[in-house]
Tab-separated table of C-alpha atoms in Angstrom:
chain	number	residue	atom	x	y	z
A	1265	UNK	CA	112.037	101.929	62.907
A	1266	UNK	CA	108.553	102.758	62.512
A	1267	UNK	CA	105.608	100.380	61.315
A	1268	UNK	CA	102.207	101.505	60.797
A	1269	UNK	CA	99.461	99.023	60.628
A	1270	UNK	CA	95.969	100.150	58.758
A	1271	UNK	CA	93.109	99.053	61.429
A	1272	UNK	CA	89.276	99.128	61.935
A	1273	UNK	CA	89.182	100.337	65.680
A	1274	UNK	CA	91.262	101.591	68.446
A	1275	UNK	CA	91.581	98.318	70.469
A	1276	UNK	CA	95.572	98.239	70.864
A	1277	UNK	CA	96.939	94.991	68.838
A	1278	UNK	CA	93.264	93.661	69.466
A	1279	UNK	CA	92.284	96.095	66.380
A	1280	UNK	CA	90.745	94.408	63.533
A	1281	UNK	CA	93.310	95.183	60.068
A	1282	UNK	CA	91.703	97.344	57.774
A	1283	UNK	CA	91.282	96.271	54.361
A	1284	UNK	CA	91.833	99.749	52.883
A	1285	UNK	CA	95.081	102.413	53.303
A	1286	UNK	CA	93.659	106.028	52.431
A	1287	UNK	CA	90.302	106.015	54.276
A	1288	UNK	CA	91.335	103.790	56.817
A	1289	UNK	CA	89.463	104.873	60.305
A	1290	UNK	CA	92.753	104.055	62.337
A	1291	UNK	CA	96.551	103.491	62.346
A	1292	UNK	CA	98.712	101.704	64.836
A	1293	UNK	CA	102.027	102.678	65.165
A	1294	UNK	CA	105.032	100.550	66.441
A	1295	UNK	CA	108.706	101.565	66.895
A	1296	UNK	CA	111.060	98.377	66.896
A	1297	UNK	CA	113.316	100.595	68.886
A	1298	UNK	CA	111.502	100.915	71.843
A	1299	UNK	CA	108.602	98.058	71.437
A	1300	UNK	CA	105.807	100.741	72.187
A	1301	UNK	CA	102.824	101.379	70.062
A	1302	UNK	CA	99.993	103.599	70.159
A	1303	UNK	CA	96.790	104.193	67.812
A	1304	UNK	CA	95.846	106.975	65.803
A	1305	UNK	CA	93.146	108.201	64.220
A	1306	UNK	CA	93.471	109.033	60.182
A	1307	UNK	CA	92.705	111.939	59.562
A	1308	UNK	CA	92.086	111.616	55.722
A	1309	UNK	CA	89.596	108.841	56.386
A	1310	UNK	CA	86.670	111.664	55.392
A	1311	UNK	CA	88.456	113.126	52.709
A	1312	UNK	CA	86.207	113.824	49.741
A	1313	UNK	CA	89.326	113.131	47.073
A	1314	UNK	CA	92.941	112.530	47.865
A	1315	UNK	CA	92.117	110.525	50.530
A	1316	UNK	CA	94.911	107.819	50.162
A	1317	UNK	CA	97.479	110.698	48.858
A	1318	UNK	CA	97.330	112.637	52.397
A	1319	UNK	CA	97.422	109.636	54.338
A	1320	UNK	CA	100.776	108.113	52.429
A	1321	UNK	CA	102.111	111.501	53.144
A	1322	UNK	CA	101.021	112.345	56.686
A	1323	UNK	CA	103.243	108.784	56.655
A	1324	UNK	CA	106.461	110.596	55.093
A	1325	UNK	CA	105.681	113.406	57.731
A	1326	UNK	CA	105.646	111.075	60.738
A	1327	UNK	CA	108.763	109.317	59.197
A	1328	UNK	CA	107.181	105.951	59.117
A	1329	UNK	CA	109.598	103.360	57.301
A	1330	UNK	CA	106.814	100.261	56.720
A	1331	UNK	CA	103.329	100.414	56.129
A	1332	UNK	CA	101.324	97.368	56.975
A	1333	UNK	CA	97.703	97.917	54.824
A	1334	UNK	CA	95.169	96.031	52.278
A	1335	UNK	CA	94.311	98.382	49.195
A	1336	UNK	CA	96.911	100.757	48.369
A	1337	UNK	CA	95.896	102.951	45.558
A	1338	UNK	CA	98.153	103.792	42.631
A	1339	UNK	CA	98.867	107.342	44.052
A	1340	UNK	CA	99.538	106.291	47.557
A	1341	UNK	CA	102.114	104.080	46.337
A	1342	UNK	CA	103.900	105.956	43.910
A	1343	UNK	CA	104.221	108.557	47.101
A	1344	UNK	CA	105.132	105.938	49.973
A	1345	UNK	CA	107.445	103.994	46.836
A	1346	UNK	CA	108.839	107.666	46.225
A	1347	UNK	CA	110.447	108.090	49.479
């Protein structure tokens, strides 16, 4: 399965959480199958609108199955509860 975790930085699991899902700057990514994890950055984070939207469904597109985030706006939701 695959967990992805809303973060500040790209320190590894020393990454400060991120208090916000859309524009966060980063996302780590675990798979309980294999115990790796690696960081990415979001590529929405600069969005001017839809910011939150894109990143719930670049989610869906890397077939994550848990996101771990502060703010998740309305939209993101209703896409990430969607699925």
């Amino acid at each position: 399965m695959l967990i992805a975790i809303s973060v500040e930085n790209d320190n590894g699991l020393a990454s400060s959480t991120s208090l916000v899902f859309g524009r966060s700057p980063y996302f780590i990514f675990f798979n309980t199958n294999d115990q790796k994890f690696w960081a990415e950055e979001n590529p929405a984070k600069s969005s001017p609108g839809g910011a939150g939207v894109q990143t719930a469904q670049s989610m869906l597109d890397k077939k994550v199955k848990a996101v771990i985030s502060g703010d998740l706006g309305p939209k993101a939701a209703a896409v990430l509860s969607a699925a």
